[in-house]
Every structure is written in structure tokens, then in C-alpha cells.
Coordinates of C-alpha atoms in Angstrom, one line a residue:
Chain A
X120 CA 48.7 78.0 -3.6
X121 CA 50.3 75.7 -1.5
X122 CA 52.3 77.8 0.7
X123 CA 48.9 80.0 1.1
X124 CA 46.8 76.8 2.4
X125 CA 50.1 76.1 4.7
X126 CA 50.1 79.8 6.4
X127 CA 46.1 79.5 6.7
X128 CA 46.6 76.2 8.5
X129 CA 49.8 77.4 10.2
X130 CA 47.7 80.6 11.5
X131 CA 45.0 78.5 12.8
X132 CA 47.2 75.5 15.2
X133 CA 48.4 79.1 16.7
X134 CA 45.0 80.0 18.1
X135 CA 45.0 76.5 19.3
X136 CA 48.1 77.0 21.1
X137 CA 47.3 80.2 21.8
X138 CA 44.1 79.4 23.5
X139 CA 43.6 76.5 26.4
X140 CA 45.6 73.3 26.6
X141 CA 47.5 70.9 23.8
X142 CA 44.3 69.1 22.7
X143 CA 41.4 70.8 23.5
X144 CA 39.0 71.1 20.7
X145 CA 38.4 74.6 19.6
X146 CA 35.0 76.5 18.7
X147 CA 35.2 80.0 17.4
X148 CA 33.1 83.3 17.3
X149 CA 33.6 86.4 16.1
X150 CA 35.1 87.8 19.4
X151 CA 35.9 84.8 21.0
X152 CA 37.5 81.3 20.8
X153 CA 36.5 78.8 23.1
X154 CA 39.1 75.8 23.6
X155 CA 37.5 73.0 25.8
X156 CA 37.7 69.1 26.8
X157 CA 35.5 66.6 28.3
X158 CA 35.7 64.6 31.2
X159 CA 35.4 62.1 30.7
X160 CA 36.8 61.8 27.0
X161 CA 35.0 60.5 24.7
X162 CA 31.9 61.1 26.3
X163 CA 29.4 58.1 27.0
X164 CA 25.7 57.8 25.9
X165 CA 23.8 58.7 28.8
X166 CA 26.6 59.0 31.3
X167 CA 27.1 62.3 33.3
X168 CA 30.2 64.4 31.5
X169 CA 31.7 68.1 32.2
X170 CA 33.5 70.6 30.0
X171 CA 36.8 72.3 31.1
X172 CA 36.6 75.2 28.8
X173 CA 38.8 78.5 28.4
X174 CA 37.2 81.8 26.8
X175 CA 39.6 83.3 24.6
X176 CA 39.1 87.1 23.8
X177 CA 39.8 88.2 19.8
X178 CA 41.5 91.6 19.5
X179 CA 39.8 94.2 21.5
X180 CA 36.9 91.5 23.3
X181 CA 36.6 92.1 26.7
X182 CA 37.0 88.7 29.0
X183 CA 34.0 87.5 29.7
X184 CA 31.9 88.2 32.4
X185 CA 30.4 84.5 32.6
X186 CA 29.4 82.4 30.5
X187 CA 26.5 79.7 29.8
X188 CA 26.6 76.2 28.2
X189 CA 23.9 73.9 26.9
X190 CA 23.4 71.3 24.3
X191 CA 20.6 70.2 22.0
X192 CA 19.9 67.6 19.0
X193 CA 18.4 69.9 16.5
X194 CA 17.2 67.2 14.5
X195 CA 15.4 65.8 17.2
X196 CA 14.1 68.8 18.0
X197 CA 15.2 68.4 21.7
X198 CA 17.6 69.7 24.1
X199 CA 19.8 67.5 27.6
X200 CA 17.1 66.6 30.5
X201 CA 19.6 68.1 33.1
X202 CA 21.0 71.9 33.4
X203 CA 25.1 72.1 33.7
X204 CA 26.1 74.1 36.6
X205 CA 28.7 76.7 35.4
X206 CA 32.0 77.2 38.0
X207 CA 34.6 79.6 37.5
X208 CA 38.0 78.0 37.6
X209 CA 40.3 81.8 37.2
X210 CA 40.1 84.3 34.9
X211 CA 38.3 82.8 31.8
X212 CA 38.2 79.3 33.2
X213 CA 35.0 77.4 33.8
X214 CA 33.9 74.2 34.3
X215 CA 30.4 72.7 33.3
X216 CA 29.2 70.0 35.6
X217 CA 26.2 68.2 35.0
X218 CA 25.9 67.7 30.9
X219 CA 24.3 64.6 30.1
X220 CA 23.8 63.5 25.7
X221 CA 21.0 60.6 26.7
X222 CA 21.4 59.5 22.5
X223 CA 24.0 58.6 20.6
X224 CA 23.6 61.0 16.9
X225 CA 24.5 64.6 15.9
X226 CA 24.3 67.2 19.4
X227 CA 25.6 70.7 19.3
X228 CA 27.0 72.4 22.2
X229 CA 26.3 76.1 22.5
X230 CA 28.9 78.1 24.4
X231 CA 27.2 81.3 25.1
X232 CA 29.8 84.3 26.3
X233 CA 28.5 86.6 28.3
X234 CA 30.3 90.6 28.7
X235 CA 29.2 93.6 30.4
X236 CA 26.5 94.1 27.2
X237 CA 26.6 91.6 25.0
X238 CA 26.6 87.9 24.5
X239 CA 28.0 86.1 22.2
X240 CA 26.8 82.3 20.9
X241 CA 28.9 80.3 19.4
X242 CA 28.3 76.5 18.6
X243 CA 29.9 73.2 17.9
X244 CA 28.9 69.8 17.0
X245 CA 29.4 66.7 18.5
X246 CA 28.6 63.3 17.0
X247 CA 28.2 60.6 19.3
X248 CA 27.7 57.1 18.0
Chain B
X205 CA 2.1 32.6 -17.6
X206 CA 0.2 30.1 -15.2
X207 CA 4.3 28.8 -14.1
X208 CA 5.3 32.6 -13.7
X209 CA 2.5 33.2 -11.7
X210 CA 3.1 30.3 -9.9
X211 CA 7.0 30.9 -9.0
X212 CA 5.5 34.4 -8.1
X213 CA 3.8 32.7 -5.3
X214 CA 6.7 30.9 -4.1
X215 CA 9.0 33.2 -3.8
X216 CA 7.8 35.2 -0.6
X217 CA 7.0 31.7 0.9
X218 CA 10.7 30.6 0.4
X219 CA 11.9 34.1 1.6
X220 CA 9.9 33.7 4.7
X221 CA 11.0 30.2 5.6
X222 CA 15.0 31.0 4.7
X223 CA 16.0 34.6 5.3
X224 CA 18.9 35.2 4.4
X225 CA 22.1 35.6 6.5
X226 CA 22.7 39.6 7.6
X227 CA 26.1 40.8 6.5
X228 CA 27.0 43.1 9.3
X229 CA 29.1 46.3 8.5
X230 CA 31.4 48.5 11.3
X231 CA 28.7 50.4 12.4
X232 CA 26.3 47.6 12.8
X233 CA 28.7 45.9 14.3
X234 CA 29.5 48.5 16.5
X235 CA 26.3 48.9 17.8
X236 CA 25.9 45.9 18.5
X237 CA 28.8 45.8 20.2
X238 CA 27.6 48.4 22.7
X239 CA 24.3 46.3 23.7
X240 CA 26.4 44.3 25.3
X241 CA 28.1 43.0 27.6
X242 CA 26.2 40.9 30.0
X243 CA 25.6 41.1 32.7
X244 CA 24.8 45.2 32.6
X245 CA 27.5 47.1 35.0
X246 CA 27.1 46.8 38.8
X247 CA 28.7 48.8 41.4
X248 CA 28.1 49.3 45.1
X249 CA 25.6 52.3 45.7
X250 CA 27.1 54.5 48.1
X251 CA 23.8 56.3 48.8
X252 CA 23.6 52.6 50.9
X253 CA 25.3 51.8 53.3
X254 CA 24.6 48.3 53.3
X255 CA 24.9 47.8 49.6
X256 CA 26.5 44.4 49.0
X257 CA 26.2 43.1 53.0
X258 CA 25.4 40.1 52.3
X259 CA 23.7 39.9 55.6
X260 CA 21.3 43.0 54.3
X261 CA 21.4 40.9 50.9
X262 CA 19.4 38.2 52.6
X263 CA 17.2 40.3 55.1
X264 CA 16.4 42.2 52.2
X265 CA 15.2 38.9 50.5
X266 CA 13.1 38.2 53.7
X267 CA 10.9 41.6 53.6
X268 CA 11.0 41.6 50.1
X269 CA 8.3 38.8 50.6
X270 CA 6.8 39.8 53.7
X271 CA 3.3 40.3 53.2
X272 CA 2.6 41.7 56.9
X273 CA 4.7 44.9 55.9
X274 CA 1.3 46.2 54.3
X275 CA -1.6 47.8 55.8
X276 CA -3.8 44.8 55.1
X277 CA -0.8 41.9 56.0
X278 CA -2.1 41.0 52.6
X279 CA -0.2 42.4 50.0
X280 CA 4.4 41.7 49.8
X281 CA 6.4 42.9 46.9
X282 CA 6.2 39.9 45.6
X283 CA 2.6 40.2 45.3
X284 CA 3.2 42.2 42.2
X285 CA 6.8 41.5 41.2
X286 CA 6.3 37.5 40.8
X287 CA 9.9 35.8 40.7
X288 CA 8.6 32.9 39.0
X289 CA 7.0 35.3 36.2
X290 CA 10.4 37.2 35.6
X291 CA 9.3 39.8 38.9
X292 CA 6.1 41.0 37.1
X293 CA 2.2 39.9 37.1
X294 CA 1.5 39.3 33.8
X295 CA -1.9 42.4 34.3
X296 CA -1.7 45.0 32.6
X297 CA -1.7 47.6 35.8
X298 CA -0.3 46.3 39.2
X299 CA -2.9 45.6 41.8
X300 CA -2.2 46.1 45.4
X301 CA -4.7 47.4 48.0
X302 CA -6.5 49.0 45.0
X303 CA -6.0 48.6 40.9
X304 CA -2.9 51.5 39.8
X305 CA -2.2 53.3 36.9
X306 CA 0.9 51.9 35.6
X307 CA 2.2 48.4 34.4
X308 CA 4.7 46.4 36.7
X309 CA 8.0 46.5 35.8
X310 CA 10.7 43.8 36.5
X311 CA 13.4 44.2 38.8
X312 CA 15.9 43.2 36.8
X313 CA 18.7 44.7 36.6
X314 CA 18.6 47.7 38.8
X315 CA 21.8 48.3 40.3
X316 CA 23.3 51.2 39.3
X317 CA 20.5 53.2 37.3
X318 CA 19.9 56.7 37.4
X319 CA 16.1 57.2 37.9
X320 CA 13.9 54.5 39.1
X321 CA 10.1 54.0 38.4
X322 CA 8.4 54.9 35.4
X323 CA 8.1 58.6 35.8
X324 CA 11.5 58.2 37.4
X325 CA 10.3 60.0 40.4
X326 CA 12.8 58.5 42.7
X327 CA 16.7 58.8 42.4
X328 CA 18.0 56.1 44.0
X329 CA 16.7 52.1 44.9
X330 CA 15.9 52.4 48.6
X331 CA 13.7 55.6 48.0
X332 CA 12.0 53.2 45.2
X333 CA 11.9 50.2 47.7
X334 CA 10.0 52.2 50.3
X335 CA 7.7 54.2 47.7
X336 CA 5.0 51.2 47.5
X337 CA 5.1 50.2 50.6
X338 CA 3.8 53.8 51.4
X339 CA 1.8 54.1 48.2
X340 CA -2.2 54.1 49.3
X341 CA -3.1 51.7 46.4
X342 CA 0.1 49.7 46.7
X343 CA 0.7 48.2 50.7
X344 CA -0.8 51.1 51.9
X345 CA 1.1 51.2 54.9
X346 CA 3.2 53.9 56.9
X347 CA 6.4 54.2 58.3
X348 CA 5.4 53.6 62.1
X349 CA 3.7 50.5 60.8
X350 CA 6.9 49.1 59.0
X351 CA 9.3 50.3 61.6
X352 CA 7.2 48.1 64.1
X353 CA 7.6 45.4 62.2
X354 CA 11.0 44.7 62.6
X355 CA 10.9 46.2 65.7
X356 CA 8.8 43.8 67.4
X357 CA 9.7 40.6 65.7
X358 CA 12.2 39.5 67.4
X359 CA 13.8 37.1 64.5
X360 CA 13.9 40.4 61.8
X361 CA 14.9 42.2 64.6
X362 CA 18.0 40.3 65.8
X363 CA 19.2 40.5 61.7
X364 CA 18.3 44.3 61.7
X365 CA 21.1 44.8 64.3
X366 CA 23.2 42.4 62.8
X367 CA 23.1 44.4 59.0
X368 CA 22.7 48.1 61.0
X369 CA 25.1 47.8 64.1
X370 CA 22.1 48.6 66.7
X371 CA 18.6 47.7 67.4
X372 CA 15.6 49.5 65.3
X373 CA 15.4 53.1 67.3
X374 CA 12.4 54.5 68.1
X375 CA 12.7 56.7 65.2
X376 CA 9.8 55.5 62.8
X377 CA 11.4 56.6 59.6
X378 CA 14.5 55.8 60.1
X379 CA 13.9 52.8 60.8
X380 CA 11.4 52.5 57.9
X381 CA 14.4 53.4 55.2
X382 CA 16.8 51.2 56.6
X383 CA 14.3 48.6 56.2
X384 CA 14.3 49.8 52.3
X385 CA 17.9 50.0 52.4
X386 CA 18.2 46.0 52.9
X387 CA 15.8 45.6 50.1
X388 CA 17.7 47.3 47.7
X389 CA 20.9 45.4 48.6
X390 CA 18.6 42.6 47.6
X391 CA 16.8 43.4 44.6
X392 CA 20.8 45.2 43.3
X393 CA 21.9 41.2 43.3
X394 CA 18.9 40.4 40.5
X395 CA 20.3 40.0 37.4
X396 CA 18.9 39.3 34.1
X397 CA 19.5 35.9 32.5
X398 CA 22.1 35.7 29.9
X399 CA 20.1 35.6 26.8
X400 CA 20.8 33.5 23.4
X401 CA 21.1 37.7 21.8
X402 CA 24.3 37.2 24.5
X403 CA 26.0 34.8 22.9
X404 CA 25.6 36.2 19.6
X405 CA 26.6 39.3 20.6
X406 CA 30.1 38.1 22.1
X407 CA 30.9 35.8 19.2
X408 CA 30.0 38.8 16.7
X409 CA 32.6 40.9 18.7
X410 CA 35.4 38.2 18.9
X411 CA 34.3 37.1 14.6
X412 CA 33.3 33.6 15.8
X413 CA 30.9 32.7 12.7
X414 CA 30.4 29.3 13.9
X415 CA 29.0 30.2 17.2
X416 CA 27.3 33.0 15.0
X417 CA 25.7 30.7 12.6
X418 CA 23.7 29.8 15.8
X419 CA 21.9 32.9 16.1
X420 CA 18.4 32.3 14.1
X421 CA 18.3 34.0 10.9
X422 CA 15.1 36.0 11.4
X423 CA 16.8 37.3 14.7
X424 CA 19.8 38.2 13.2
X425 CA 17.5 40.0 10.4
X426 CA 15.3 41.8 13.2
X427 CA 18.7 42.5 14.9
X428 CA 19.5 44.4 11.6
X429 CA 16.3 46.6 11.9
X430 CA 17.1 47.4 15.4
X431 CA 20.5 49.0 14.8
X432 CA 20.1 50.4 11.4
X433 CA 16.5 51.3 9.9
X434 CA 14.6 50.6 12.7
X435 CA 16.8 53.3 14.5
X436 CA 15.9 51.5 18.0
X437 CA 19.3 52.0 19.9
X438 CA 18.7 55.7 19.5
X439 CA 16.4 54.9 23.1
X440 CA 17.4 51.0 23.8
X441 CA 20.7 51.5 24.0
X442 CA 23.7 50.0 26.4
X443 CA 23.9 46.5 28.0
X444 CA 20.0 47.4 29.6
X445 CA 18.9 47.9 26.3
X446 CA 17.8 51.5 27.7
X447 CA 19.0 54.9 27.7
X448 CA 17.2 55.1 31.2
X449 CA 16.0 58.3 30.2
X450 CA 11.8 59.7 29.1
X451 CA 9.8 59.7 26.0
X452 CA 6.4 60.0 24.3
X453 CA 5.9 56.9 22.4
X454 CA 2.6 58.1 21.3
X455 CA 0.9 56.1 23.9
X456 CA -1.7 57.4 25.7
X457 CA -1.5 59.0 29.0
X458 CA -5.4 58.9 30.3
X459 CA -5.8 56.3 33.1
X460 CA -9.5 57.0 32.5
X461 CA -12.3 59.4 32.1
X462 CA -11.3 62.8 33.0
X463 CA -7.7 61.7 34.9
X464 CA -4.4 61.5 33.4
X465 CA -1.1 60.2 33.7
X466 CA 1.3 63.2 33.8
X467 CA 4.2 60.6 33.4
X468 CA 7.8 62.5 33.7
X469 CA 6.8 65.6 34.3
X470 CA 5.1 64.1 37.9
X471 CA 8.3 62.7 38.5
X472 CA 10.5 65.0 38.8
X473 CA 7.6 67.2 41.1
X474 CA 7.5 63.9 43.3
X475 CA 11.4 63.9 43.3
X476 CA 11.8 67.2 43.8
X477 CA 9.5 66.9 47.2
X478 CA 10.9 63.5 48.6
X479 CA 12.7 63.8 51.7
X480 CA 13.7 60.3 50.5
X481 CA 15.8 61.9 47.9
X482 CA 19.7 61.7 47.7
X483 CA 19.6 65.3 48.3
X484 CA 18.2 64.5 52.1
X485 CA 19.3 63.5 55.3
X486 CA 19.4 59.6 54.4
X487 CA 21.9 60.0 51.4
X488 CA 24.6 57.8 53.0
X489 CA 26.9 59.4 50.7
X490 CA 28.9 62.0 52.2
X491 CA 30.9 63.0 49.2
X492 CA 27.9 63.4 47.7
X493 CA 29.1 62.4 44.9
X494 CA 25.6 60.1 44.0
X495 CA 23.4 63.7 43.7
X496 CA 24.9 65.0 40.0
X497 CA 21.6 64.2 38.4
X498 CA 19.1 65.5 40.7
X499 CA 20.9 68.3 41.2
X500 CA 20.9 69.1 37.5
X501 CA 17.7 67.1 36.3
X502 CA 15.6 69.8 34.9
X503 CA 11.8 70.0 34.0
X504 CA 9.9 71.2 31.3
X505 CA 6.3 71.3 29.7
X506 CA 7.4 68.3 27.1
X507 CA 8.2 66.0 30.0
X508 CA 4.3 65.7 30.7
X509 CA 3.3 62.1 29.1
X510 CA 7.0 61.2 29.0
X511 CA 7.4 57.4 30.5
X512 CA 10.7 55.8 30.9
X513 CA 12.5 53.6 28.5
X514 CA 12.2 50.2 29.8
X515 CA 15.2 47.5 29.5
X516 CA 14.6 45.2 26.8
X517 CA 15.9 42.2 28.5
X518 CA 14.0 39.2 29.2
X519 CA 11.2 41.1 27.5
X520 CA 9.5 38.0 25.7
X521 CA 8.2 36.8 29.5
X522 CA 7.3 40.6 30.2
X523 CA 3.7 41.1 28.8
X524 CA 2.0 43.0 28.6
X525 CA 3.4 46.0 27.4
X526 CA 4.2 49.6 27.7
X527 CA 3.8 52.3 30.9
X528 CA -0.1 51.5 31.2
X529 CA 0.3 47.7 29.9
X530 CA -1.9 48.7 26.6
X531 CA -0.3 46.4 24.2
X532 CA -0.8 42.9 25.1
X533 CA 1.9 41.1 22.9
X534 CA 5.5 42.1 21.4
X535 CA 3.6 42.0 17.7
X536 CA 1.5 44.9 19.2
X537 CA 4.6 46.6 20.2
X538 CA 6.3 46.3 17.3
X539 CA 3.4 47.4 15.2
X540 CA 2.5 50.6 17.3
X541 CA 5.6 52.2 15.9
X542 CA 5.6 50.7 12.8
X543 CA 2.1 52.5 12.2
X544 CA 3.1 55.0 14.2
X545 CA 1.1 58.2 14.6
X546 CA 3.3 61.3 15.1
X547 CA 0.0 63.6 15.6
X548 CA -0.2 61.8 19.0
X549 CA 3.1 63.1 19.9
X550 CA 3.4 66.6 21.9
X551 CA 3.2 69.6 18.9
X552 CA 6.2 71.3 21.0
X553 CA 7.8 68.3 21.9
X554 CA 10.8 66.1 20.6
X555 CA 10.8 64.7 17.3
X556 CA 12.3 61.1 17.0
X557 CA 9.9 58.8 16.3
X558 CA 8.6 58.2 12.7
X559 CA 6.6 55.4 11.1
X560 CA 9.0 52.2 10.6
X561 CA 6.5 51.2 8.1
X562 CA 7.6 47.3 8.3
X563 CA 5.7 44.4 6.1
X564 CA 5.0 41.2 7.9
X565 CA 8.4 40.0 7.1
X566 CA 10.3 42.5 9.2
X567 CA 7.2 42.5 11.9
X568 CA 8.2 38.8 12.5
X569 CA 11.9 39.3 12.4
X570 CA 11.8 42.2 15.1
X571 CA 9.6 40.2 17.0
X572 CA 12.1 37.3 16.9
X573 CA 14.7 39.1 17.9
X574 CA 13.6 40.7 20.7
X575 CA 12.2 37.1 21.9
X576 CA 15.9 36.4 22.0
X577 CA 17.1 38.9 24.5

């Protein structure tokens, strides 16, 4: 039981590797991980922040096309008062300038990947006190 | 039964006169931890170029008080934003040339925010500086009219080309921003006093109970609603005691019969249309670096009726209260959302706000807290 748990864990710090940089934080899909970092880290209540993120392709997934970033507090029922610009930093590199979490609590960001037909959304949560 | 009912009496009166002392845990403390610390961070605006001169500083000072910058020579900043009555009037909407929609703010504090006004229509302090100057109801003036005043005054004219480097051009709006540009460099020097909540705050952080053990009980227990139940740093957060971003509060947005307050949603129109904007020509930032929120400020239906969340410091000599001034005293404040109506609230708008639902214990103790800051 052990050893299974310890191959499970070992399989998952190689996507890590495997995807971005030593120490970005991963978010997963079905086609696609997405390994990102803020800048600044942590991020600050109601201080402007961006996300280096890199889009990882699962088996067969194409690389992405572009993709689309936004954040909400779903238990406030709200989403950021600004729009992240979206640059392309190389071949499934992208930075996201612009984010803003105006209140500390429980905000998901929603990565959104985006081929030639399909997109895929795939979220993570963030708690900021 | 005639002692029981007695003691029954006395107990609430005893509770009220001695709370007891607030036991602070991590996250409390934490919280606290983040109102602070005083003074709120201030840092040279390079939209400015004359941020921090301390010749603009004091020409700045000068027009701030300059009643012949309006229309009518009747009406200065001042007229509105009273130093002596921590820079507000004490009316419940600001009354220049004509009666406005919105209460005065102080200037407290400025240096450094994000959106200024309470529809946050401008993006940076000398755009806010000139706005009433221009504003119809406010000094109703134009910028020919305040260009020529430090054009043909020779003292204000002398210190213009002292802070500027050469003589007020012939260029009406230039000349007219600049003149906002000094003010700003002014008003970013006004800081807010250092409050007794201060001193609490820092000896909390460094565990100094003695110096603690100063803080009034019923401030310390009102401080405990405002971080925990009360849920108030969601909004009144950082050393400004404001996120220095927009909600509905639930408070009306008619200025009367027929007319309303759009709030927000105004604001960013107005911001998007200013040529005073850090997007424009007179943005003295050319990194540019200064335009990441109104480049990515975005608007939607739920900002209309959204007002800006004002610093809570110094608010006990504020009054009265809210974006139209509707609530006279802090009691009235702290009772509209303790009764709090979330029917008033936009139906596809945010959800935050709930009831607090206080007794008259907690009213008081909110109340005295915020006295403290």
C-alpha cells in the first residue's frame, strides 16, 4: 500500500518537473497541465499581480493555440474589476498582466486553453488571507 | 425569585460597564496586523513630475486655497475640504457654485491610490485636482481661466517657473494641469494622524500587553467584530482601511426625483473619456509603467450604484456618512449593515454583504472602535 501511494506521488512530482519551472504550482485538465507563478509571490490584496504560466499538452493534445485567464470568488458571486492582457512568451509560454484579487478569501483562477476546436477550462484555487 | 430576578438585571449592566478583555488568536491577529502600519505607504507618483518638489509642495498649498481659481473668485478647495474639520464640511453633499450629488471626502491619505473620487472616475491625483475646478457645480471654472491665473499674477507666476523650469505658456491646458500637478504634490504630503487603534496595533504585533492594556475594552471588542464576525476587512482592508476598490452597500443611488447616481459604472465612462487620463499626453510617465489599471479596469452592468470604499481613518470627525452623506452618525453606519437589506442590493450583482445582526452591546463596541482610528 505503501509503495503504491509512493509511485502515485512519485508519478505526480514528474509532471511537475516535467512541466514549467522548480516551483511553479500546477493545475491539471484532462489534456492539459498548466504550471504557473505569480509575480509578485504571494500575491497582495488589491495590488496588481501577473502569471507566468506554461501549457503542458497530455498525450496526443495539441499545443495550444492561445489561451485565456480570469479569476472569480464564487462565493461572492463576483469576478476581478480589471481584464489580464494575455502575451505569448514562446511556444506555450504566456504571461497574464493585469490580475488584480481586490479581497482577501477563497478566488479561483480559470485557465482556459484554447486549440484549433476546442477549449479546455481548467481551474485552481487560491486563498488569500 | 425577587433576588434572581434581580441579579438577572444586573448582569447585562455589569457586562456593559466591564467587557471583557478579547483574547486574540493568529488570524485575528494577523489581520490586524495588516491594518497597519501607519502611516499608509507613500511613494513619489511618476505620472508627476513635480511629485515631492518641495517648491510645488508649497505652491500647491497656495492654490489649494485660492478662491479666485473659480468662476465666481468665491469658491477654493478649501471651501469644501475644511483643514480644520479633517478636509471635509461636515454637509452631507458638497456645495460649491451649486449643491452636488456626493458627500465630501477627506484628503487624507492619497498618495499612492489607484482610483480617486467616489466613482473612481479619475486614475491619478492631478486629473482629480483639476476635476472640480472644471466641475459646473464645483468652481465652475475653465482651463483658460485658471491658466490666467498664474499667468498674470506675477507672485504665483515667478513660483510656477521656479517648480516648472519656464514661465506658464500660452497653452491654456497645459498650463491648467500643471497647476493640478502642484496640488497634488501638496495634498500627497497629507497624512492621517496616528490614531490610539495605532498604538494598539503595533504593541499587539510586537506582544506588548502593557501598552495593550491601554486600548479600551469596548474597542478592543468592536475591533474583534471587525476582523472576525463582522467580516469588515473583507472591504476595509490595508493601512487605509480600504481595498480602494467599488461596492453596493445597499445605499441608495437616487440624488432625487427621477435622477440617479450611476456611481462606478459612470466612472469608468468618465475615465475612459478624460484626456486627463494616464493613458494621455500629460502622463509624465514615460515607462508607462503608472497605466496597468486603466488599461485593464473593466466595466460591467453591476458596477452601476457601486461607490468607493472609503478609508476608515480619522472617520469619528468625518460625518456624515456614506457616498450621498445619508447616514448622519457612525451608530447609523454601523446599524445599516447590521439591519442590512440584501433585496436592495443588485439581483445579478455580488453577494458579500449579509445582515451583522448586532445587539446594542456590539453596536456600541463597533462604534467605539472605529472612534479610535
Amino acid at each position: 500500500m505503501i509503495r503504491v501511494l509512493a509511485a502515485t506521488v512519485a508519478a505526480m512530482c514528474g509532471v511537475a518537473h516535467a512541466c514549467g519551472n522548480p516551483g511553479d504550482k500546477l493545475a491539471n485538465g484532462a489534456h492539459y497541465t498548466i504550471a504557473f507563478k505569480t509575480a509578485p509571490a504571494p500575491i497582495k490584496t488589491s495590488e496588481h499581480f501577473a502569471i507566468d504560466l506554461t501549457v503542458c499538452p497530455l498525450g496526443k493534445a495539441p499545443m495550444p493555440r492561445t489561451v485565456r485567464v480570469d479569476a472569480s470568488m464564487p462565493e461572492h458571486r463576483h469576478g476581478m474589476n480589471y481584464k489580464p492582457t494575455i502575451v505569448a512568451k514562446g511556444p506555450g509560454r504566456y504571461r497574464a498582466e493585469g490580475m488584480l484579487f481586490h479581497m482577501s478569501g477563497r478566488w479561483e483562477i480559470a485557465f482556459e486553453v484554447v486549440t484549433g476546436g476546442t477549449t479546455e477550462r481548467i481551474a485552481t484555487a487560491v486563498e488569500l488571507q | 425569585m425577587r433576588i434572581c430576578i434581580l441579579v438577572s438585571c444586573l448582569v447585562p449592566a455589569l457586562a456593559f460597564a466591564q467587557p471583557a478583555p478579547v483574547a486574540f488568536g493568529d488570524v485575528e491577529v494577523a489581520r490586524i496586523a495588516a491594518l497597519g502600519p501607519w502611516p499608509p505607504p507613500r511613494a513619489i507618483d511618476p505620472s508627476n513630475r513635480v511629485s515631492g518638489n518641495s517648491d510645488a509642495i508649497k505652491l500647491g498649498e497656495q492654490l489649494f486655497d485660492d478662491r479666485s481659481l473659480s468662476k465666481s473668485g468665491g469658491i477654493a478647495c478649501t471651501t469644501c475640504h475644511r483643514p480644520a474639520h479633517a478636509f471635509t464640511d461636515a454637509s452631507e453633499r458638497a456645495q460649491g457654485l451649486a449643491r452636488g450629488d456626493r458627500n465630501t471626502p477627506s484628503v487624507f491619505d492619497l498618495a499612492g491610490l489607484r482610483w480617486f473620487g467616489w466613482d473612481g472616475a479619475q486614475d491619478n491625483l492631478w486629473a482629480q485636482s483639476l476635476r472640480p475646478m472644471l466641475d459646473s457645480r464645483e468652481m465652475g471654472a475653465d482651463v483658460a481661466h485658471v491658466a490666467s491665473r498664474v499667468r498674470n499674477d506675477p507672485a504665483l507666476r515667478s513660483t510656477y517657473r521656479k517648480v516648472f523650469g519656464r514661465a506658464p505658456t500660452g497653452d491654456d491646458e497645459a498650463v491648467a494641469v500643471n497647476v493640478a500637478k502642484a496640488i497634488a504634490a501638496y495634498l500627497e504630503t497629507l497624512t492621517s494622524p496616528r490614531s490610539a487603534f495605532d498604538d494598539f496595533r503595533d504593541a499587539l504585533v510586537r506582544g506588548d500587553k502593557e501598552a495593550m492594556a491601554r486600548y479600551p475594552l469596548l474597542a478592543q471588542r468592536g475591533l474583534a467584530i471587525f476582523v472576525g464576525t463582522g467580516r469588515c476587512t473583507t472591504c476595509h482592508s490595508g493601512p487605509r482601511l480600504s481595498s480602494g476598490e467599488f461596492h453596493d452597500v445597499g445605499i441608495s443611488y437616487f440624488t432625487e426625483a427621477g435622477r440617479v447616481d450611476p456611481g462606478r459604472f459612470g466612472g469608468i465612462k468618465k475615465l475612459r473619456n478624460s484626456p486627463y487620463n494616464l493613458l494621455g499626453k500629460y502622463n509624465d510617465d514615460a515607462k508607462r509603467r503608472t497605466t496597468v489599471s486603466t488599461r485593464h479596469v473593466v466595466m460591467d452592468h453591476r458596477n452601476y450604484g457601486e461607490f468607493k470604499v472609503p478609508s476608515l481613518r480619522g472617520v469619528s470627525e468625518t460625518a456624515p456618512y456614506m457616498h450621498n452623506g445619508s447616514l448622519a452618525t457612525l451608530r447609523d453606519v454601523v446599524r445599516h449593515y447590521s439591519n442590512f437589506d440584501v433585496e436592495r442590493q443588485h439581483a445579478d450583482g455580488e453577494r458579500i454583504l449579509m445582515p451583522l445582526g448586532l445587539d446594542k452591546y456590539d453596536v456600541e463596541a463597533l462604534v467605539a472602535f472605529l472612534e479610535t482610528l
